[in-house]
Short mmCIF file of N, CA and C in Angstrom, two decimals:
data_model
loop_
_atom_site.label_atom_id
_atom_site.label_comp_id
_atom_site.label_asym_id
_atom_site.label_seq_id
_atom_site.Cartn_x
_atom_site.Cartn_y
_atom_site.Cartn_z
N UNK A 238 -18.73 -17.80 -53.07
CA UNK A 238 -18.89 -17.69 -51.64
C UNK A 238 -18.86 -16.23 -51.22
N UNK A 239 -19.70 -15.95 -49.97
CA UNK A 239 -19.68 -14.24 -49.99
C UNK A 239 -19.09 -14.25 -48.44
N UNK A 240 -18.49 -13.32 -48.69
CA UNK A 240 -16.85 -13.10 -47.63
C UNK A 240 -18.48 -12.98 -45.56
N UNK A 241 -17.54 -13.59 -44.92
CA UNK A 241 -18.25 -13.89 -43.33
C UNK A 241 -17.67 -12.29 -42.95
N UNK A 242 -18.69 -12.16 -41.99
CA UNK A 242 -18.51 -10.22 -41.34
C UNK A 242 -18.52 -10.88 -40.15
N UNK A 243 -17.17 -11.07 -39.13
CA UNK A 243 -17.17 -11.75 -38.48
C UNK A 243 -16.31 -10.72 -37.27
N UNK A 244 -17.04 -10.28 -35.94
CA UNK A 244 -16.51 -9.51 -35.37
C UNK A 244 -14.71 -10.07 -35.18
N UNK A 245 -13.99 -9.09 -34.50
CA UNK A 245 -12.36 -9.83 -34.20
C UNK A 245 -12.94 -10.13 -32.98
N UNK A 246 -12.45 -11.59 -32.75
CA UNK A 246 -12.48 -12.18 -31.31
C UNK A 246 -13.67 -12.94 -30.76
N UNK A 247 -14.47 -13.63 -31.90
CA UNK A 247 -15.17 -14.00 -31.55
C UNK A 247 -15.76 -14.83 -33.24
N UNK A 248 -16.56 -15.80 -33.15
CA UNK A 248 -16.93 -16.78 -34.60
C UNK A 248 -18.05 -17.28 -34.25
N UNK A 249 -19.13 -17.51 -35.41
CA UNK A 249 -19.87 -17.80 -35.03
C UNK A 249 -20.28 -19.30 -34.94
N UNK A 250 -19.61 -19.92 -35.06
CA UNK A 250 -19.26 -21.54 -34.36
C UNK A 250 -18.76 -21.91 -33.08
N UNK A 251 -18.22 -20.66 -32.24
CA UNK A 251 -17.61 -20.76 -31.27
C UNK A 251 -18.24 -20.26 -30.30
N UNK A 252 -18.36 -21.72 -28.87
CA UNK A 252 -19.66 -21.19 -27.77
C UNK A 252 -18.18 -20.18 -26.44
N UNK A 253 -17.51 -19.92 -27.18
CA UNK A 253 -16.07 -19.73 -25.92
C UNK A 253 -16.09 -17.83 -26.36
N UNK A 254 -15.46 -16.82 -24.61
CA UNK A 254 -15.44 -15.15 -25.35
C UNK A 254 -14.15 -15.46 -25.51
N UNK A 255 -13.52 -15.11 -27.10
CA UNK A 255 -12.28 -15.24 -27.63
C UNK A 255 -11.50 -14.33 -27.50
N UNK A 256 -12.20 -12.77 -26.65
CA UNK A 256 -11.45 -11.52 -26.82
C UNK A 256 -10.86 -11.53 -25.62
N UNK A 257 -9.60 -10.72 -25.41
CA UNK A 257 -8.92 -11.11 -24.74
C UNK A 257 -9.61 -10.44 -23.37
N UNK A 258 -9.26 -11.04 -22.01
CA UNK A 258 -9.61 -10.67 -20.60
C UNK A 258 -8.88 -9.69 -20.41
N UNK A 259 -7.41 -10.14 -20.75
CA UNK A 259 -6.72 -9.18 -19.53
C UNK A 259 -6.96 -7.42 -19.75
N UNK A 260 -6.51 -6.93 -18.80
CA UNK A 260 -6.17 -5.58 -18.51
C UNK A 260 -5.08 -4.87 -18.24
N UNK A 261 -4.61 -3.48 -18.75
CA UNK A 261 -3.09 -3.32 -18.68
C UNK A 261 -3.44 -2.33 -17.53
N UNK A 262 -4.54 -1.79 -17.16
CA UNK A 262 -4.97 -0.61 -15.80
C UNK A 262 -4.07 -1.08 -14.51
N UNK A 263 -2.86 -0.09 -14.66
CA UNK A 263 -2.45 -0.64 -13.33
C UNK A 263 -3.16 -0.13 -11.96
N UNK A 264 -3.63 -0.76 -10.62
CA UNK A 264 -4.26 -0.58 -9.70
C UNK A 264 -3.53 -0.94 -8.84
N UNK A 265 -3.97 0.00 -7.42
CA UNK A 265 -2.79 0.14 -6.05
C UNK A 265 -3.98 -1.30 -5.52
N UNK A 266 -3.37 -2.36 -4.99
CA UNK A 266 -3.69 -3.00 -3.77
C UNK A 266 -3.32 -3.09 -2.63
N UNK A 267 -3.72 -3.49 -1.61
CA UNK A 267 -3.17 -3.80 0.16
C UNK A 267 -3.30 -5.17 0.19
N UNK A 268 -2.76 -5.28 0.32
CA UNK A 268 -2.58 -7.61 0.22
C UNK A 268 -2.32 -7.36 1.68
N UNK A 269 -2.90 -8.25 2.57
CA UNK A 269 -2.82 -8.33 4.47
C UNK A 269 -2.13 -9.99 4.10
N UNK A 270 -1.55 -10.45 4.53
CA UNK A 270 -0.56 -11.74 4.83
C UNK A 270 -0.56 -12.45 6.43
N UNK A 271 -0.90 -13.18 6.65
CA UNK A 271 -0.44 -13.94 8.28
C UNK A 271 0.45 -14.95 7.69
N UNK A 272 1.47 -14.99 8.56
CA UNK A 272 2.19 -16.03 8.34
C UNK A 272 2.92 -16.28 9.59
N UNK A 273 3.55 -17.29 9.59
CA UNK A 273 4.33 -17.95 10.87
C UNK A 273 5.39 -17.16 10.93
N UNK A 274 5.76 -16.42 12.18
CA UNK A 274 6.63 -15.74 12.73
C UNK A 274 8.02 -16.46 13.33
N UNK A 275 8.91 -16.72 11.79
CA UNK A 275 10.33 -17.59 11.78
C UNK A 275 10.96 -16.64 10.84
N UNK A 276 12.16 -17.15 11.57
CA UNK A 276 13.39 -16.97 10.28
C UNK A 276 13.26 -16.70 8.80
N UNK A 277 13.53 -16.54 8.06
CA UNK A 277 13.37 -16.13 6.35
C UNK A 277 11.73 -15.57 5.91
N UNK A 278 10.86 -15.61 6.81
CA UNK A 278 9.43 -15.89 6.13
C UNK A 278 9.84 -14.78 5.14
N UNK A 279 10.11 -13.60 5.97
CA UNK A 279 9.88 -12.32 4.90
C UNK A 279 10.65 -12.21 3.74
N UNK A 280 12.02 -12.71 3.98
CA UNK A 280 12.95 -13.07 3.01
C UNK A 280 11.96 -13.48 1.29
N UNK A 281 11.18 -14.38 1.94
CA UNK A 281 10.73 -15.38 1.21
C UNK A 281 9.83 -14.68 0.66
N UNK A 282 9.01 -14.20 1.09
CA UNK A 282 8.12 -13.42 0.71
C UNK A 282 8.34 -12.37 0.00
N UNK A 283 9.48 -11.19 0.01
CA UNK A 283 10.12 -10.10 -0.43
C UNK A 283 10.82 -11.17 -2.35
N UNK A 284 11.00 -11.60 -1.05
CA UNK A 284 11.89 -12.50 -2.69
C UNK A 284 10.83 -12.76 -3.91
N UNK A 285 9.46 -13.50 -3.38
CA UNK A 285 8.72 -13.35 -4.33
C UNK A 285 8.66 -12.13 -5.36
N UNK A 286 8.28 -10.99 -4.83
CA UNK A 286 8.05 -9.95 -5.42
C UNK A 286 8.78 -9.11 -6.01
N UNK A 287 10.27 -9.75 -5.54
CA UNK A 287 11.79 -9.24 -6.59
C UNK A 287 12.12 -10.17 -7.41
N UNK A 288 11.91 -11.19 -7.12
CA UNK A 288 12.36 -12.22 -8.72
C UNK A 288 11.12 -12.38 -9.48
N UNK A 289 10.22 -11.70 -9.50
CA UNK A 289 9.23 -11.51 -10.76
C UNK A 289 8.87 -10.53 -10.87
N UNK A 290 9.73 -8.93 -10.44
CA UNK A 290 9.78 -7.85 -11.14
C UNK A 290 8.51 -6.98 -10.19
N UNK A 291 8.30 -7.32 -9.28
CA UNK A 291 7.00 -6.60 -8.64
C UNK A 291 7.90 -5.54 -7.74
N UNK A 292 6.50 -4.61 -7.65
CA UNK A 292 6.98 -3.50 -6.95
C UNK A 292 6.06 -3.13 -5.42
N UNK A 293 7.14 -3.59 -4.51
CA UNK A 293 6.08 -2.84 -2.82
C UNK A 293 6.22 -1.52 -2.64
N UNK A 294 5.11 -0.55 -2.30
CA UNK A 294 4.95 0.49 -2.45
C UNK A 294 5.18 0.98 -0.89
N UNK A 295 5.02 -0.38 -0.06
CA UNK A 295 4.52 0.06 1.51
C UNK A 295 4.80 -1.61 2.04
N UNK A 296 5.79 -1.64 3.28
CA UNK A 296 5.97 -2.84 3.76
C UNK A 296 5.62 -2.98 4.90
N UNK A 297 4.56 -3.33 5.71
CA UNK A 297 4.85 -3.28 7.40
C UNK A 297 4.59 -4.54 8.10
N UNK A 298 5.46 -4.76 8.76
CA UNK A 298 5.29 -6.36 9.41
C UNK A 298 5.26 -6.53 10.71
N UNK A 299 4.78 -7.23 11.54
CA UNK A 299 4.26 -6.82 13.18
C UNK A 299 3.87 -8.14 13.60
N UNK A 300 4.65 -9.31 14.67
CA UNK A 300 3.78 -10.49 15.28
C UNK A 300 2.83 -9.71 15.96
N UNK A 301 1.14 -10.49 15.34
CA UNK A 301 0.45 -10.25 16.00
C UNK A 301 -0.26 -11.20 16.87
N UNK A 302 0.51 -12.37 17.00
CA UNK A 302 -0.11 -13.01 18.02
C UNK A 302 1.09 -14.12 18.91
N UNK A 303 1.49 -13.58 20.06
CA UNK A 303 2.49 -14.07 20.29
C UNK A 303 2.26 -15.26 21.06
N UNK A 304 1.34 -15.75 21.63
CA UNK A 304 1.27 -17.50 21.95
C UNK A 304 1.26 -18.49 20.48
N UNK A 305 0.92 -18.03 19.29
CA UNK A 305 0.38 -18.61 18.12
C UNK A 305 1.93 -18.56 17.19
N UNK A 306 2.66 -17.25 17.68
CA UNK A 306 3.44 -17.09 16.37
C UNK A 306 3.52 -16.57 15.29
N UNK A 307 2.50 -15.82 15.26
CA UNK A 307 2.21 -15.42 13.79
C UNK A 307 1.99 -14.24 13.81
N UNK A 308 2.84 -13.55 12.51
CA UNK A 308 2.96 -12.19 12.38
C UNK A 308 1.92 -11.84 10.91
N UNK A 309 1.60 -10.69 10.98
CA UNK A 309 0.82 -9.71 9.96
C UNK A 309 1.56 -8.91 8.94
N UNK A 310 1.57 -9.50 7.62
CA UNK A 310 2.29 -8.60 6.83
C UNK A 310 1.55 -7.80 6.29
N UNK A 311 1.35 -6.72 5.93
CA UNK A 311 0.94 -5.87 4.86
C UNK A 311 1.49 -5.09 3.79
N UNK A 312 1.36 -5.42 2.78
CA UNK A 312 1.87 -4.92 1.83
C UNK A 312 1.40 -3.82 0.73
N UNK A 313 1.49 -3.14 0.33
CA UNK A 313 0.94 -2.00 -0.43
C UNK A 313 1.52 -2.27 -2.06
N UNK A 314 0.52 -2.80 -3.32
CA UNK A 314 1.90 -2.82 -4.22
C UNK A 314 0.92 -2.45 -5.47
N UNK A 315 1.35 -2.00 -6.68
CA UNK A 315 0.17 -2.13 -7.88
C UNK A 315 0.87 -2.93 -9.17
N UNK A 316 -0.37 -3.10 -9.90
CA UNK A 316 0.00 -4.49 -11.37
C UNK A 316 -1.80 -4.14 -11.87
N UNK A 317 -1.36 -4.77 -12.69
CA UNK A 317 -2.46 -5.11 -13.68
C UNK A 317 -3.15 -6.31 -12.73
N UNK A 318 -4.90 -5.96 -12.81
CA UNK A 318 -5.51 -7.53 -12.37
C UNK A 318 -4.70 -8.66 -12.37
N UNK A 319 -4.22 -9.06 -13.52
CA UNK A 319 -3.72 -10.23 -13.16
C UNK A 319 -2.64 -10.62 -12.64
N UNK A 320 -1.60 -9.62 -12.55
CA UNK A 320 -0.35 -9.86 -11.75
C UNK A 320 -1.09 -9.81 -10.13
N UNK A 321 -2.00 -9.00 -9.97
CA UNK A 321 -2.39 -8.99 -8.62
C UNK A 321 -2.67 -10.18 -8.06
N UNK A 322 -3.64 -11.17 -9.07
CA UNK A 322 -4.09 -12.31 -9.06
C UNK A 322 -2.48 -13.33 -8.62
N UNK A 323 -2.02 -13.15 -9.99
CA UNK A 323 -0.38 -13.99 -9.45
C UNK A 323 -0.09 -13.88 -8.64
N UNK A 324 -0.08 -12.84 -7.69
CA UNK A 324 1.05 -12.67 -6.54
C UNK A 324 0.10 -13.07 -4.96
N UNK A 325 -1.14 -12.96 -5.13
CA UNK A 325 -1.93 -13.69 -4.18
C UNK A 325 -1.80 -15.19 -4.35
N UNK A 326 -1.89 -15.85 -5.32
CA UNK A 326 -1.70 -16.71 -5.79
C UNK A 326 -0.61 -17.38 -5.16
N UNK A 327 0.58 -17.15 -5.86
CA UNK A 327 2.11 -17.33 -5.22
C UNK A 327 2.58 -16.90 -3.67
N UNK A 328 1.62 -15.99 -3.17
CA UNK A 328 2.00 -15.83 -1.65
C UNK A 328 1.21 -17.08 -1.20
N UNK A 329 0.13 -17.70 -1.22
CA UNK A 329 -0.50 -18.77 -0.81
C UNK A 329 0.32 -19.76 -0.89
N UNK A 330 0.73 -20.16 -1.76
CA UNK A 330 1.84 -21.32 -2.04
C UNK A 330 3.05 -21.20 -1.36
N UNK A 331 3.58 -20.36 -0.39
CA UNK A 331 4.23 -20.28 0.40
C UNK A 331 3.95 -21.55 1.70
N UNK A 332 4.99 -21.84 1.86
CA UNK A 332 4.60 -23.22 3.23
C UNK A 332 4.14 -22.33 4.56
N UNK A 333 4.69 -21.13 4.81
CA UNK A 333 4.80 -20.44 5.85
C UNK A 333 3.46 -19.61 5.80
N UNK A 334 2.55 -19.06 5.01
CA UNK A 334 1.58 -18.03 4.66
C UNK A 334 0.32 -19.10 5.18
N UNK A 335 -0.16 -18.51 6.27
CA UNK A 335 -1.38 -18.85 6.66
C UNK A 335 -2.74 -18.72 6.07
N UNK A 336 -2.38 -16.97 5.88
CA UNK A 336 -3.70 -16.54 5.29
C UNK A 336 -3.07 -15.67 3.94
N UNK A 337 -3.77 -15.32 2.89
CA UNK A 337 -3.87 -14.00 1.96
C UNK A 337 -4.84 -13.33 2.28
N UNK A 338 -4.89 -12.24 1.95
CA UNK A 338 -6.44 -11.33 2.21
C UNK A 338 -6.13 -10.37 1.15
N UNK A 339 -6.95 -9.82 0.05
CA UNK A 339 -7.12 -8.53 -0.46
C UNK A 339 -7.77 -7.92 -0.32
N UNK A 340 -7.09 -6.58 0.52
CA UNK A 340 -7.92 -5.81 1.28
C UNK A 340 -9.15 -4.78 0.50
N UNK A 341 -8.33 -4.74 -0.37
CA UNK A 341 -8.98 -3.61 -1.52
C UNK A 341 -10.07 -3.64 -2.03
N UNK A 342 -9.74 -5.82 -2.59
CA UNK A 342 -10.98 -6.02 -3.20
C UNK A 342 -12.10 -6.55 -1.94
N UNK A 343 -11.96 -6.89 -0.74
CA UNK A 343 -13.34 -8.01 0.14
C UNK A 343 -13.66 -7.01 0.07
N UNK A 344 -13.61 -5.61 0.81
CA UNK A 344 -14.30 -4.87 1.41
C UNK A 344 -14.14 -3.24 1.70
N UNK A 345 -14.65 -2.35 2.48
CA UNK A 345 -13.83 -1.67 2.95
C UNK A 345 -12.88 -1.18 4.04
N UNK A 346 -11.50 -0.94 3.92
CA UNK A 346 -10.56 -0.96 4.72
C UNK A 346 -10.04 0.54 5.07
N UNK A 347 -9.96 0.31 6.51
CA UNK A 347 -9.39 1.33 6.89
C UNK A 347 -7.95 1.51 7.03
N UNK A 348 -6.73 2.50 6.50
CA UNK A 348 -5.41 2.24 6.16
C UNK A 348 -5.08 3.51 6.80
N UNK A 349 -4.33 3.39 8.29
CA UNK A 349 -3.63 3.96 8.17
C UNK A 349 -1.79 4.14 8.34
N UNK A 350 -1.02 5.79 8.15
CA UNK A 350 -0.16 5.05 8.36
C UNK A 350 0.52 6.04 9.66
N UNK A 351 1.74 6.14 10.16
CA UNK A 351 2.30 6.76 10.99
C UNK A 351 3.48 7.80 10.40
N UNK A 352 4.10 8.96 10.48
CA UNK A 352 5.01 9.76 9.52
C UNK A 352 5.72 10.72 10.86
N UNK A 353 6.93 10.61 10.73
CA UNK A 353 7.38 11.71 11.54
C UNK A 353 8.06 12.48 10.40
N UNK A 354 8.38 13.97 10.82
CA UNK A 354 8.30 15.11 9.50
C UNK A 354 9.45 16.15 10.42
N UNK A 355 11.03 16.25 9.79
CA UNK A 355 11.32 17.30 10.40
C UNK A 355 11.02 18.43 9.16
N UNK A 356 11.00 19.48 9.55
CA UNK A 356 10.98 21.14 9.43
C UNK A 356 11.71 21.96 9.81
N UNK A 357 12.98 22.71 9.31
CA UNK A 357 13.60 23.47 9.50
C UNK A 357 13.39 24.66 9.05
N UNK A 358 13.54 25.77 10.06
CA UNK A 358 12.89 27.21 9.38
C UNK A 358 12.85 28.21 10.42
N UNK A 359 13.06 29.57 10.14
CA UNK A 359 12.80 30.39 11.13
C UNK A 359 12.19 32.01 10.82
N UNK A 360 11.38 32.32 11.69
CA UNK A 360 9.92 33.65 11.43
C UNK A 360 9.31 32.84 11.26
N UNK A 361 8.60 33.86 9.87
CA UNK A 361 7.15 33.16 9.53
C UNK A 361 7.13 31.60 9.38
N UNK A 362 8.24 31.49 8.12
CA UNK A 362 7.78 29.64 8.05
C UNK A 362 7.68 29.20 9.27
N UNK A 363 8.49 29.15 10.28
CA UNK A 363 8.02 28.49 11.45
C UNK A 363 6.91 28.60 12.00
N UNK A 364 5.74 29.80 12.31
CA UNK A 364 4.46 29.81 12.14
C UNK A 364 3.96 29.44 11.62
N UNK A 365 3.69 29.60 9.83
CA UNK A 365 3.36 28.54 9.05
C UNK A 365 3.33 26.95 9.40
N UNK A 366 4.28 26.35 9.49
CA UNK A 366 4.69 25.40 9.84
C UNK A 366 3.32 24.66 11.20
N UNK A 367 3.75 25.78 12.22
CA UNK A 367 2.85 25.26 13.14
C UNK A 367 1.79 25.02 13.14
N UNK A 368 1.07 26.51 12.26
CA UNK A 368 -0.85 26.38 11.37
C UNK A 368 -1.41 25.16 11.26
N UNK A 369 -0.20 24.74 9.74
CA UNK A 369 -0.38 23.90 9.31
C UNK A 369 -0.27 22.80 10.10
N UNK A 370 0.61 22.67 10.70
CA UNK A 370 0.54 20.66 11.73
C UNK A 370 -0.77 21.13 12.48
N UNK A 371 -1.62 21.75 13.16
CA UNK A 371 -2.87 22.26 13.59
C UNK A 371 -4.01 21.81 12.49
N UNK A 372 -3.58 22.25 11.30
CA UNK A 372 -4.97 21.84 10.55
C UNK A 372 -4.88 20.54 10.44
N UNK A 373 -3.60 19.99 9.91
CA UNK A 373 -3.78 18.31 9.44
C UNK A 373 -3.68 17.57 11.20
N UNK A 374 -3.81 18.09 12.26
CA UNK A 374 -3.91 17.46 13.27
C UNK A 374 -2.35 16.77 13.74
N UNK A 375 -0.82 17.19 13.05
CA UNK A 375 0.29 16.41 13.17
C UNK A 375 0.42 17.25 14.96
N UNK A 376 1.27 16.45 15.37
CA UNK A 376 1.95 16.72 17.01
C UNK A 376 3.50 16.96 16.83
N UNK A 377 3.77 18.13 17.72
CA UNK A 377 5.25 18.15 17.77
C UNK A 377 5.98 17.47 18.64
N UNK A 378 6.87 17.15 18.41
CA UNK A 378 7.64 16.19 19.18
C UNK A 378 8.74 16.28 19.36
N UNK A 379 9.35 17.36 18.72
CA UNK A 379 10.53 17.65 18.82
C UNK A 379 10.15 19.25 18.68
N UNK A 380 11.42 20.11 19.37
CA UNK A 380 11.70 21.56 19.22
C UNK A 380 12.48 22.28 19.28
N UNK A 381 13.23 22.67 18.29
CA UNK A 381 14.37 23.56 18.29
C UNK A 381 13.97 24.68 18.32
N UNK A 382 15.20 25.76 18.42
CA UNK A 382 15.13 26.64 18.18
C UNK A 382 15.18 27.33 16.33
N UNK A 383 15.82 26.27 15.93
CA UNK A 383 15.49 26.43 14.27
C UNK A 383 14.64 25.44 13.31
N UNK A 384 14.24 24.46 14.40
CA UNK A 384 13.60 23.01 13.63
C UNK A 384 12.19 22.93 14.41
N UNK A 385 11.01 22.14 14.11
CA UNK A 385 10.55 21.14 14.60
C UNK A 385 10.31 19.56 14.08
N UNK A 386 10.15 18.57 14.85
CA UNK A 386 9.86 17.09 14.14
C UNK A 386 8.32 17.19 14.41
N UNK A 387 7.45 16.62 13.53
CA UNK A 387 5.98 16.44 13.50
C UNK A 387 5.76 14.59 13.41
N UNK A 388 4.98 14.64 14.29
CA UNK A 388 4.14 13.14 14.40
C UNK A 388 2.68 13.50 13.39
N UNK A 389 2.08 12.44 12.30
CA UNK A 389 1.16 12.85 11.96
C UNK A 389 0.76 11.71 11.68
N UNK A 390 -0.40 10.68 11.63
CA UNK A 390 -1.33 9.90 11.65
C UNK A 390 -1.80 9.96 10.70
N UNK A 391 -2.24 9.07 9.98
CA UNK A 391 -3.77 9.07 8.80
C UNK A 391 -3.55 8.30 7.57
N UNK A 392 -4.56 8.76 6.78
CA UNK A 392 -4.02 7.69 5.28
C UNK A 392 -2.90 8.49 4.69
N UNK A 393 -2.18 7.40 3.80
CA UNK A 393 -1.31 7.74 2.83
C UNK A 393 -1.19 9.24 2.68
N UNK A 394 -2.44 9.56 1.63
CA UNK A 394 -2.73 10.67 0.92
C UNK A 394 -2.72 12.11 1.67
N UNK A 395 -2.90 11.90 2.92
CA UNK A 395 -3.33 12.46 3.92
C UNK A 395 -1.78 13.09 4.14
N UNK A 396 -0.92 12.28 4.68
CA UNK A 396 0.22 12.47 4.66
C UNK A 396 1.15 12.96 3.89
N UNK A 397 0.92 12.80 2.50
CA UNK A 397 1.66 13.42 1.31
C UNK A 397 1.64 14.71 0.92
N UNK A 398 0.03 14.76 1.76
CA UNK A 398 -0.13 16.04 1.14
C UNK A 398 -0.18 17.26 2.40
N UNK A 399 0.68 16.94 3.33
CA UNK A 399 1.06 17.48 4.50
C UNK A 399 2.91 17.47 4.43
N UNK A 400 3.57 16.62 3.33
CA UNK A 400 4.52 16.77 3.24
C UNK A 400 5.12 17.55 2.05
N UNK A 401 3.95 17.49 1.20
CA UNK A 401 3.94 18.63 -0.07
C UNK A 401 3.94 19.75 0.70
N UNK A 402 2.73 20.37 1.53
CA UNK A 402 2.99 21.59 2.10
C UNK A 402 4.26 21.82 2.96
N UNK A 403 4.56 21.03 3.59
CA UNK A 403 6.06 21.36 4.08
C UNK A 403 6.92 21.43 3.34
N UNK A 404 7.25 21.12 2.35
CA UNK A 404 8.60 21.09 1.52
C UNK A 404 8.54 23.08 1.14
N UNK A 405 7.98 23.69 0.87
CA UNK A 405 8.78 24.96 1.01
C UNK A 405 8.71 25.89 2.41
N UNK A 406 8.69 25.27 3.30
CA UNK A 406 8.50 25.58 4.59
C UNK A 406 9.94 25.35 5.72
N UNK A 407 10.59 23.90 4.40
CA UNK A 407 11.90 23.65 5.09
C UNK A 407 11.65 22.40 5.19
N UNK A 408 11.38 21.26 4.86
CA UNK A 408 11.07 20.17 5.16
C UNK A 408 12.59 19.49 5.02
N UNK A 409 13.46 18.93 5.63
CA UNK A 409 14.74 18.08 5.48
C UNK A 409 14.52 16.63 5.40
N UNK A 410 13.26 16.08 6.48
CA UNK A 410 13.79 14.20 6.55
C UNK A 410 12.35 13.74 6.84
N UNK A 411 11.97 13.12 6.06
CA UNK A 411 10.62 12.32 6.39
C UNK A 411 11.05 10.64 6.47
N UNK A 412 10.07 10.35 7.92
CA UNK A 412 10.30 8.77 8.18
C UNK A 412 8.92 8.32 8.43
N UNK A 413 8.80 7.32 7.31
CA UNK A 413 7.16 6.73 7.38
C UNK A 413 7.40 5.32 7.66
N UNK A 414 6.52 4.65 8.35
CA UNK A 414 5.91 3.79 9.26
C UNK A 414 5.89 2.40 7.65
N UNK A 415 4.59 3.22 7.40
CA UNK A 415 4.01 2.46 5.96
C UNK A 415 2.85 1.94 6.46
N UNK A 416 1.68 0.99 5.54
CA UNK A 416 0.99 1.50 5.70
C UNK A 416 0.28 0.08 6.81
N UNK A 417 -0.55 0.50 7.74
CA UNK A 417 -1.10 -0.63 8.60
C UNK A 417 -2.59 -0.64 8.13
N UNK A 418 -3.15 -1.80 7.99
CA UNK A 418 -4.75 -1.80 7.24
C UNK A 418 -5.56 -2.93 7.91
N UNK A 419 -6.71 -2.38 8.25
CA UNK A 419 -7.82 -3.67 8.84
C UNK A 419 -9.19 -3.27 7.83
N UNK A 420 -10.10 -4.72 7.88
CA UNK A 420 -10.92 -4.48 6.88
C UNK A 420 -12.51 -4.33 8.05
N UNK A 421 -13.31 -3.17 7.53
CA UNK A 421 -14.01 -2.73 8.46
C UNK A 421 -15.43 -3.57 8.44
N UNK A 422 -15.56 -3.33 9.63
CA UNK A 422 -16.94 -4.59 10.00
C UNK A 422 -17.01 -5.95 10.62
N UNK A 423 -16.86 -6.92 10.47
CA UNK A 423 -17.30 -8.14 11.33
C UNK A 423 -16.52 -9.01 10.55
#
C-alpha cells in the first residue's frame, strides 16, 4: 500500500471543512442592548459578562423611552469572534433584552463619548494646555488660578489622545462618560 498525502484537516472521503473555524484575533465590539427599564436588568446583564470571564471596556446605560420603559445599553467589550458570538447570544436569552444589535458588525456607527479632564499647571503649561483644548475643540469649564477642568466630545481615540497630551502638562483626574453609539443611516 503506498502511504495517502493527505492535507491536515481535511480527507478525501469527507464532504465536511475539518479545519478548525475559530479565531484567537481578539476584536473591540459595541454591542447596543434595549431592554426593559426594571430592577436587576443590568445586574443581570453585568453578571453575564463576569461569570464567564468577559471584559467591558465601556458601560453606558440611559432609558430611552419613557412611556415604553425601555432603556439603551451600550457596551464596549473585545473576544475572539466567537466569544462575541456567545455573548450576543446569551444577552438575547435574557427575559428582559428586547433587542441585541452589533454595532460594529451591521454597519457603520457613529461612537461618541463625553470626558471631563482636570489640568493643573502654571506659565507656560497653562498656555499649552489652553492651545491644545483649542485644537482638539475641548471647552473649559472650570478655572483656577492653578487648574483648569476641560469638557471634550468625540470618539474614544480622540480623547485618549488629548489625555496623552495632557499628562505632562499636569493632568490629575479624568472622568469619562463611556461610550454612546448609533448606527448611521436609515
Amino acid at each position: 500500500m503506498s502511504a495517502l498525502h493527505i492535507k491536515k484537516g481535511s480527507t478525501r472521503h469527507s464532504a465536511y471543512n475539518l479545519r478548525p473555524t475559530f479565531s484567537d484575533v481578539q476584536e473591540r465590539h459595541t454591542i447596543a442592548v434595549l431592554v426593559e427599564n426594571e430592577p436587576g436588568v443590568l445586574a443581570r446583564v453585568i453578571g453575564l459578562f463576569s461569570g464567564r470571564g468577559y471584559n467591558i471596556e465601556s458601560l453606558t446605560v440611559a432609558e430611552v423611552d419613557h412611556t415604553g420603559h425601555l432603556s439603551r445599553i451600550t457596551i464596549v467589550t473585545t473576544g475572539t469572534p466567537q466569544v462575541i458570538e456567545q455573548i450576543k447570544a446569551q444577552l438575547g436569552r435574557i427575559v428582559t433584552v428586547h433587542d441585541v444589535h452589533d454595532l460594529t458588525v451591521e454597519g457603520d456607527a457613529v461612537e461618541r463619548e463625553l470626558a471631563i479632564i482636570k489640568v493643573v499647571g502654571e506659565g507656560d503649561k497653562r498656555v499649552e494646555a489652553l492651545r491644545l483644548a483649542d485644537i482638539f475643540r475641548a471647552n473649559v469649564v472650570d478655572s483656577t488660578l492653578n487648574s483648569f477642568i476641560f469638557e471634550i466630545t468625540g470618539a474614544p481615540d480622540k480623547i485618549d489622545a488629548f489625555a496623552d497630551l495632557m499628562r505632562p502638562l499636569g493632568l490629575v483626574e479624568v472622568a469619562r462618560t463611556g461610550v454612546a453609539a448609533l448606527l448611521r443611516g436609515e
